[in-house]
Short mmCIF file of C-alpha atoms in Angstrom, two decimals:
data_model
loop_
_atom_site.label_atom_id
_atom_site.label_comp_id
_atom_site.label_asym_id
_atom_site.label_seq_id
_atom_site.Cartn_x
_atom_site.Cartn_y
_atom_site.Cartn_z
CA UNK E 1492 258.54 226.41 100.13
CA UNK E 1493 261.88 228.09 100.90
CA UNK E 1494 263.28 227.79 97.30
CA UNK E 1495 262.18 228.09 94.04
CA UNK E 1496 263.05 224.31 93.56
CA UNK E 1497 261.12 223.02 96.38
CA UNK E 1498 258.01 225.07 94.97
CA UNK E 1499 258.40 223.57 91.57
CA UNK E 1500 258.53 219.96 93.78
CA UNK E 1501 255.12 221.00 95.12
CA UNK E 1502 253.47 221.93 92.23
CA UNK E 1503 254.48 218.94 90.35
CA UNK E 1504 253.16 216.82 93.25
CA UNK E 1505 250.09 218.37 92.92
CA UNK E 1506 249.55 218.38 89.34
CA UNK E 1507 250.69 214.54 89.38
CA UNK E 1508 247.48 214.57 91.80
CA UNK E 1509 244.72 215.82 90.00
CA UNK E 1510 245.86 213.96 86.53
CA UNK E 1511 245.75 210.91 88.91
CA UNK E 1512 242.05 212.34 90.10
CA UNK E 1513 241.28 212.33 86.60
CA UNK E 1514 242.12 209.35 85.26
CA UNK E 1515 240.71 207.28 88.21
CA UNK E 1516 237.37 209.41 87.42
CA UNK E 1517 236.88 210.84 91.45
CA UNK E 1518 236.19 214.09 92.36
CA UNK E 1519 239.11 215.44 94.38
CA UNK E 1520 242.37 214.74 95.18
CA UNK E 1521 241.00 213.72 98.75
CA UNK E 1522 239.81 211.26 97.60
CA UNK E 1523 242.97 209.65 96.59
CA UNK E 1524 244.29 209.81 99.70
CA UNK E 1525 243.55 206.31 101.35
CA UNK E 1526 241.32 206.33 104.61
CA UNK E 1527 240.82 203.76 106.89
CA UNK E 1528 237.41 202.56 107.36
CA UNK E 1529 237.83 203.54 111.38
CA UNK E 1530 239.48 206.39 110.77
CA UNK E 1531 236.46 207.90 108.46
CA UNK E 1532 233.43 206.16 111.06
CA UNK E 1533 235.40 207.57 113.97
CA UNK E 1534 236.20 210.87 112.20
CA UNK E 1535 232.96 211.72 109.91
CA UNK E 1536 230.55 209.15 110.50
CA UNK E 1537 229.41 208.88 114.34
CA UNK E 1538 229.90 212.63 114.56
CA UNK E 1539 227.15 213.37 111.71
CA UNK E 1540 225.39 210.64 113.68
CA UNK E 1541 225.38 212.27 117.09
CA UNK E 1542 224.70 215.49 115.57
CA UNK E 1543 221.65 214.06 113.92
CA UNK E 1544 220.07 211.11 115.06
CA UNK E 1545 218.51 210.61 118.70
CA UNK E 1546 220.99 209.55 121.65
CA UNK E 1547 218.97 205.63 121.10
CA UNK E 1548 220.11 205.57 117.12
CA UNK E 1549 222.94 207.17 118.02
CA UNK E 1550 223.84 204.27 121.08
CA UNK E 1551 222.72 201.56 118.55
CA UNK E 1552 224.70 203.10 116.03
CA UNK E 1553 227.91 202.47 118.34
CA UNK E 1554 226.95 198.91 119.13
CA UNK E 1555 226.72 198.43 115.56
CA UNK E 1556 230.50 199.88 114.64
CA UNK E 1557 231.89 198.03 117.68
CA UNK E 1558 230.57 194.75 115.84
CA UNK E 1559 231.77 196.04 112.19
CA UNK E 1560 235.39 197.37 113.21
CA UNK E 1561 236.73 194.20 113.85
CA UNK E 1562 236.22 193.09 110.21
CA UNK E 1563 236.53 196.69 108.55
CA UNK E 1564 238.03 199.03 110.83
CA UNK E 1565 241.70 198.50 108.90
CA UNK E 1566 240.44 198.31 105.25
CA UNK E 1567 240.72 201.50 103.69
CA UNK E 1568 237.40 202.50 102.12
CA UNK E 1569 238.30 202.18 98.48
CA UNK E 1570 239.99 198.66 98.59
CA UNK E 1571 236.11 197.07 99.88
CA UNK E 1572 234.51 195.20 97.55
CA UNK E 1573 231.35 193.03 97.81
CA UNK E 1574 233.23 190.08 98.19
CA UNK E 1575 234.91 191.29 101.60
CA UNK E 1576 230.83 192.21 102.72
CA UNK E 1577 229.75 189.04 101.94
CA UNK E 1578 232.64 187.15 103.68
CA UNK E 1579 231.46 189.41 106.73
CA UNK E 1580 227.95 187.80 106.30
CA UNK E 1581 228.86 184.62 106.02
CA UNK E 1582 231.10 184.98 109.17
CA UNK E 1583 228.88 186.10 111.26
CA UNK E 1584 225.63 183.73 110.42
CA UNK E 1585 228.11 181.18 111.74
CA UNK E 1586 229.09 182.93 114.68
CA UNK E 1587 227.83 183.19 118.30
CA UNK E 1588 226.86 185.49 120.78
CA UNK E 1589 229.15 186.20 124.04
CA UNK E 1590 226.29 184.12 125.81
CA UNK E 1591 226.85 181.07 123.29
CA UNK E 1592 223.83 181.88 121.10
CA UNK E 1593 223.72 181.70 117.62
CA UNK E 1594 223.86 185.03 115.96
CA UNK E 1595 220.19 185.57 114.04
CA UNK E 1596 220.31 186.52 110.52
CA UNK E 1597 218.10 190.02 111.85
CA UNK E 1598 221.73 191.11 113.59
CA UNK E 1599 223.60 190.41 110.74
CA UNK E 1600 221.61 192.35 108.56
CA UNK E 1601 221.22 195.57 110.74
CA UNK E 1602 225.24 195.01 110.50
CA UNK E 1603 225.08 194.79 107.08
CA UNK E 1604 222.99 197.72 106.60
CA UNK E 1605 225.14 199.92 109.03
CA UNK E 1606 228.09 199.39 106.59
CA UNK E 1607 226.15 200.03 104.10
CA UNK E 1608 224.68 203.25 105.52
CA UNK E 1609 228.97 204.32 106.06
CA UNK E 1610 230.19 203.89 102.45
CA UNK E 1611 226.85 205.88 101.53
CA UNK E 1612 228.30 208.50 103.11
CA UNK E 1613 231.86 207.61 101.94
CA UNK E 1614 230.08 208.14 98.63
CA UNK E 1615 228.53 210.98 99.25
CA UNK E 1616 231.50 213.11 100.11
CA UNK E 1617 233.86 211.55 96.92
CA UNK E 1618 235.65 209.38 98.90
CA UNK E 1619 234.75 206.33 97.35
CA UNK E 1620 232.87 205.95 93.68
CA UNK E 1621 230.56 202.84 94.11
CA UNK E 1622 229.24 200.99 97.08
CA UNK E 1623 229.86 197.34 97.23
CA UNK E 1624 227.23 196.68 99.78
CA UNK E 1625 224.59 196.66 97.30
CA UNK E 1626 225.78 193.71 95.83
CA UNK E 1627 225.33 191.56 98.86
CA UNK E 1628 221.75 190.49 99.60
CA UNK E 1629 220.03 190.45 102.95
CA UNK E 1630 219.78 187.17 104.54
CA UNK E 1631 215.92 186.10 104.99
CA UNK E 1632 214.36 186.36 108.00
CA UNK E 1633 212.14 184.20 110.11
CA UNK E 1634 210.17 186.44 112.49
CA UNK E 1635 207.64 184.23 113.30
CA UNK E 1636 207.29 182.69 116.67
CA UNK E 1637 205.11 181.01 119.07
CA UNK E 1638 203.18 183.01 121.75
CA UNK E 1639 200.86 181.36 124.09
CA UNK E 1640 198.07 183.77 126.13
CA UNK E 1641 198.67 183.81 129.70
CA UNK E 1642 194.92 182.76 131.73
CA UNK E 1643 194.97 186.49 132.86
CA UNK E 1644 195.07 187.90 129.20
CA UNK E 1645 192.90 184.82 127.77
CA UNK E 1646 190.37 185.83 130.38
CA UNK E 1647 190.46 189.95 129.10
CA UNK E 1648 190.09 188.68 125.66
CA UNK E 1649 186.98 186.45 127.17
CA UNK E 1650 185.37 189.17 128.56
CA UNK E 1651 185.58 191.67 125.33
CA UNK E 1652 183.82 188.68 123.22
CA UNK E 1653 180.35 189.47 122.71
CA UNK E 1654 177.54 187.57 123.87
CA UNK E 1655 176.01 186.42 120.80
CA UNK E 1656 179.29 184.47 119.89
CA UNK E 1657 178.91 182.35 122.84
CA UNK E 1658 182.35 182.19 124.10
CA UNK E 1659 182.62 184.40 126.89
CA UNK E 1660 180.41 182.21 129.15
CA UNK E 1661 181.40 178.79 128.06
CA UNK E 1662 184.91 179.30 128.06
CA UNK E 1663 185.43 181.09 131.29
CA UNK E 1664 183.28 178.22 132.96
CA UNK E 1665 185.90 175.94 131.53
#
């Protein structure tokens, strides 16, 4: 500040600050500040994640804020609730792939877990005080699936039976 006035002006900004900080219960006056979801996953979060995950987590990790940007990326961190998650959930179980498949509920909760795994950190460094993902439950999902032996690998698991269960010779005659 050039003048004693415009120091005052500061200081009464800042002190308006940290009563504000302490009323609303957060830890710094950072905190207050609002931050874009994109801005903090572009800024904080893929860093820490190239820094300390492997370059595959790290590549997935991408994939996965590519997919979550579009809904979050201009939300500011403390204005999402559980509700705007679970909208996200619901909007993507009805959604497709770009090759016109039906998005499976195992996507959708990686996605889901990736946002939660941002607002941890969000938490972690005071920016927000609760995450709202932890509200939202994971959709169930239905890994099972058919699989049918080829004749090469029926006949390997042929041979590895052992003669006294009488498959081995039968079945390979067959």
């Amino acid at each position: 500040a050039l003048t004693k006035g415009e120091a005052e002006a500061i200081l009464r900004k800042k002190l308006s600050e940290i009563t504000k900080a302490k009323l609303t219960d957060v830890h710094s006056t950072e905190a207050l500040k609002p931050r874009t979801f994109e801005r903090f996953m572009k800024d904080e979060y893929l860093p820490h994640c190239k820094a300390t995950h492997t370059a595959s987590t790290y590549i997935r990790d991408r994939s996965l804020a590519d997919a979550v940007l579009k809904h979050f990326g201009r939300m500011t961190l403390r204005s999402i609730n559980s509700g705007d998650v679970q909208r996200y959930v619901d909007q993507r179980v009805g959604s497709q792939t770009r090759f016109k498949k039906p998005i499976k509920p195992a996507t959708v909760n990686r996605e889901r877990t990736f946002v939660g795994a941002v607002l941890n950190m969000a938490l972690r460094r005071s920016l927000i005080d609760r995450n709202p993902v932890v509200a939202v439950r994971r959709l169930r999902e239905d890994n099972a699936r058919d699989r049918w032996l080829t004749h090469g690998e029926e006949a390997s698991v042929l041979k590895l039976c052992p003669d006294w269960h009488g498959c081995s010779r039968s079945m390979q005659s067959a």
